[in-house]
Amino acid sequence: MTGEVTAEPSADGPEEKASELAKAPPEPSEEVAASGSPREEQVPQATKPAPPSEDVPSAPLLLTLEDVSDSSMTVSWEPPERLGRLGFQGYVLELLREGALEWVPVNARPMMVTQQTVRNLALGDKFLLRVAAVSLAGAGPPAVLDQPVHIREAIEPPKIRVPRHLRQTYIRQVGETVNLQIPFQGNPKPQASWTHNGHAVDSQRVSVRTGQQDSILFIRSAQRSDSGCYELTVRLEDQEAKATVHILVTERPQPPSSIRLLDVWGCNAALQWTPPQDTGNAELLGYTVQKADRKTGQWFTVLERYHPTTCTISDLIVGNSYSFRVFSENLCGLSASAAVTKELAHIQKAVITDKPKGFVERDFLEAPSFTQPLADHTTTPGYSTQLFCSVRASPKPKIIWMKNKVAIEGNPKYRALSEQGVCTLEIRKPSPFDSGVYTCKATNALGEASVDCRLEVKGEGGGGLCTDGKQRLPLPWTGGG
């Protein structure tokens, strides 16, 4: 193969006569040609080394191949131990193609670098590399790379990038299209293949197209048999990458197998049904229960996504007759039909039988009796006070208040109240003269009862408060003897 060889980086060296590089390789041409006819690989004859001299540099150290691509390579080395006494000029890199007899310089003049990239190499090139240090006295012994360099297309390991929406179960309905497009990487182009549940895909139902960067699996009309695990394998030489996609093809479920009316009581009806035989290749989300009365025939939903297979429907209207039906539901929706009860649920009026019981009239008549008696009381002159007691009687008794056995009814100094059996006697601004025994007497047709108490008004005789609130002084004693 032939190719134009370019070396980077380039460094300008001093301009010297060609005789100064007499011991260096000859000037390179712009094109480096390989041998036209194939022959056995011949080991090139090494250049006869110059006599040992301290003026000539020693061989560079640690010649290493850093990188190889499909059109370039990079090599590096360490400076020699001895650079020469007459002035160091740089390094000359040479290559020897497979089947050639002469070393070809890569750079025309010595370069003061220890790393060099050779570009514009042709695919399939195979050559040896060596580098020599050059001084004014000439080129030193070269350092030769141990292994030949082979320029070939760079291999990128295969890698599959599964889209986010395909990392979980891919759900489609029966009759819909399935279109899986999965990108991948790899250089050169890898080989892609699909399997369904571990077996090769059915080419009559499934179409596969593989491009440079992706593979597409297409099903025009999906069926439930297309559900399962699909695996994409991408191979490149001895390397491979795999990715799996789970597809679930579903359809609407069948209705419950049977339904029956268990019981009717009051305004309630109990139903029971059996699960459907075919759930549509998907998990059931529940059942939808509806009711319809015979008068209107309109269906109303009572329960949605209800999981048990028995239920009680309440709040039915008295006098109506009801039918019931149950749908199954999955991801695709409700079943196309429903299971309907054969018999009607008649909500009848409850029969109320009047069974009068013998009524025993209670006698509420009661003679007066005091539930709370009067209590002895002490008060201060000039400040109104009250006496309390409570009485129980039927019919309502007549209340009579007495002081020292004398009725005080009609006296403006006293005010008597009776409400809900509580009897109150208010004594307005009492004086020591108002001290004594007070009696409360209750009478009705069935009898009478009375309670009494002692009231003591503390103060000096004849003293007290006047109507204007001032202290009244006792009168002087004018009696004889």
PDB file of N, CA and C in Angstrom, residues 10 38 101 115 146 148 189-190 196-197 207 223 257 305 325 336 343 356 365 380 399 414 433 448 460:
ATOM      1  N   SER A  10       6.377  19.333  14.020  1.00  0.00           N
ATOM      2  CA  SER A  10       7.594  19.624  13.249  1.00  0.00           C
ATOM      3  C   SER A  10       8.400  20.671  13.984  1.00  0.00           C
ATOM      4  N   PRO A  38       4.558  -9.240  -3.653  1.00  0.00           N
ATOM      5  CA  PRO A  38       4.693  -9.866  -2.337  1.00  0.00           C
ATOM      6  C   PRO A  38       5.893 -10.782  -2.332  1.00  0.00           C
ATOM      7  N   LEU A 101      13.398  -2.871   1.679  1.00  0.00           N
ATOM      8  CA  LEU A 101      14.788  -3.119   2.075  1.00  0.00           C
ATOM      9  C   LEU A 101      15.434  -1.902   2.695  1.00  0.00           C
ATOM     10  N   GLN A 115       8.688  13.054  21.291  1.00  0.00           N
ATOM     11  CA  GLN A 115       7.409  12.403  20.978  1.00  0.00           C
ATOM     12  C   GLN A 115       6.965  12.889  19.611  1.00  0.00           C
ATOM     13  N   ASP A 146      10.531  -2.899  19.277  1.00  0.00           N
ATOM     14  CA  ASP A 146      10.600  -4.363  19.346  1.00  0.00           C
ATOM     15  C   ASP A 146       9.641  -5.033  18.370  1.00  0.00           C
ATOM     16  N   PRO A 148       6.624  -4.882  15.156  1.00  0.00           N
ATOM     17  CA  PRO A 148       6.175  -4.068  14.018  1.00  0.00           C
ATOM     18  C   PRO A 148       4.831  -3.403  14.308  1.00  0.00           C
ATOM     19  N   LYS A 189     -18.945  -1.903  11.821  1.00  0.00           N
ATOM     20  CA  LYS A 189     -20.344  -2.212  12.068  1.00  0.00           C
ATOM     21  C   LYS A 189     -20.493  -3.633  12.617  1.00  0.00           C
ATOM     22  N   PRO A 190     -21.107  -3.768  13.798  1.00  0.00           N
ATOM     23  CA  PRO A 190     -21.288  -5.099  14.375  1.00  0.00           C
ATOM     24  C   PRO A 190     -22.468  -5.833  13.747  1.00  0.00           C
ATOM     25  N   HIS A 196     -36.665 -14.366  20.391  1.00  0.00           N
ATOM     26  CA  HIS A 196     -37.926 -14.247  21.123  1.00  0.00           C
ATOM     27  C   HIS A 196     -38.046 -15.447  22.049  1.00  0.00           C
ATOM     28  N   ASN A 197     -37.981 -15.169  23.366  1.00  0.00           N
ATOM     29  CA  ASN A 197     -38.020 -16.232  24.379  1.00  0.00           C
ATOM     30  C   ASN A 197     -36.951 -17.294  24.128  1.00  0.00           C
ATOM     31  N   SER A 207     -40.480  -8.285  11.427  1.00  0.00           N
ATOM     32  CA  SER A 207     -39.505  -7.724  10.486  1.00  0.00           C
ATOM     33  C   SER A 207     -38.383  -7.075  11.279  1.00  0.00           C
ATOM     34  N   GLN A 223     -50.256  -9.775  18.197  1.00  0.00           N
ATOM     35  CA  GLN A 223     -51.141 -10.781  18.771  1.00  0.00           C
ATOM     36  C   GLN A 223     -50.615 -11.157  20.159  1.00  0.00           C
ATOM     37  N   SER A 257     -67.882 -15.165  34.837  1.00  0.00           N
ATOM     38  CA  SER A 257     -68.494 -16.389  34.303  1.00  0.00           C
ATOM     39  C   SER A 257     -69.965 -16.493  34.672  1.00  0.00           C
ATOM     40  N   ARG A 305     -63.927  -0.700  40.083  1.00  0.00           N
ATOM     41  CA  ARG A 305     -62.659  -1.350  40.446  1.00  0.00           C
ATOM     42  C   ARG A 305     -62.753  -2.018  41.812  1.00  0.00           C
ATOM     43  N   ARG A 325     -75.709  -5.999  37.033  1.00  0.00           N
ATOM     44  CA  ARG A 325     -74.738  -6.570  36.098  1.00  0.00           C
ATOM     45  C   ARG A 325     -73.333  -6.200  36.547  1.00  0.00           C
ATOM     46  N   ALA A 336     -66.270  -6.403  27.057  1.00  0.00           N
ATOM     47  CA  ALA A 336     -67.239  -5.998  26.026  1.00  0.00           C
ATOM     48  C   ALA A 336     -68.671  -6.227  26.476  1.00  0.00           C
ATOM     49  N   GLU A 343     -82.751 -13.093  37.915  1.00  0.00           N
ATOM     50  CA  GLU A 343     -83.948 -12.718  38.655  1.00  0.00           C
ATOM     51  C   GLU A 343     -83.843 -11.272  39.129  1.00  0.00           C
ATOM     52  N   PRO A 356    -101.321  -3.161  70.023  1.00  0.00           N
ATOM     53  CA  PRO A 356    -101.402  -2.268  71.199  1.00  0.00           C
ATOM     54  C   PRO A 356    -101.222  -3.059  72.497  1.00  0.00           C
ATOM     55  N   LEU A 365    -100.758  11.819  91.636  1.00  0.00           N
ATOM     56  CA  LEU A 365    -101.156  12.645  92.771  1.00  0.00           C
ATOM     57  C   LEU A 365    -100.252  12.346  93.955  1.00  0.00           C
ATOM     58  N   THR A 380     -77.209  40.355 108.648  1.00  0.00           N
ATOM     59  CA  THR A 380     -76.791  41.657 109.183  1.00  0.00           C
ATOM     60  C   THR A 380     -77.921  42.652 108.993  1.00  0.00           C
ATOM     61  N   ILE A 399     -98.637  27.747  99.016  1.00  0.00           N
ATOM     62  CA  ILE A 399     -97.517  28.021  99.904  1.00  0.00           C
ATOM     63  C   ILE A 399     -97.912  29.173 100.826  1.00  0.00           C
ATOM     64  N   TYR A 414     -92.011  41.657 103.057  1.00  0.00           N
ATOM     65  CA  TYR A 414     -91.662  40.304 102.619  1.00  0.00           C
ATOM     66  C   TYR A 414     -92.154  40.094 101.184  1.00  0.00           C
ATOM     67  N   PHE A 433     -85.655  43.326 114.881  1.00  0.00           N
ATOM     68  CA  PHE A 433     -87.061  43.016 115.128  1.00  0.00           C
ATOM     69  C   PHE A 433     -87.541  41.869 114.256  1.00  0.00           C
ATOM     70  N   GLU A 448    -100.840  18.304 103.836  1.00  0.00           N
ATOM     71  CA  GLU A 448    -100.024  19.478 104.033  1.00  0.00           C
ATOM     72  C   GLU A 448     -98.709  19.068 104.691  1.00  0.00           C
ATOM     73  N   GLU A 460     -77.696  45.963 117.670  1.00  0.00           N
ATOM     74  CA  GLU A 460     -78.190  46.477 118.939  1.00  0.00           C
ATOM     75  C   GLU A 460     -79.674  46.779 118.853  1.00  0.00           C
TER      76      GLU A 460
END
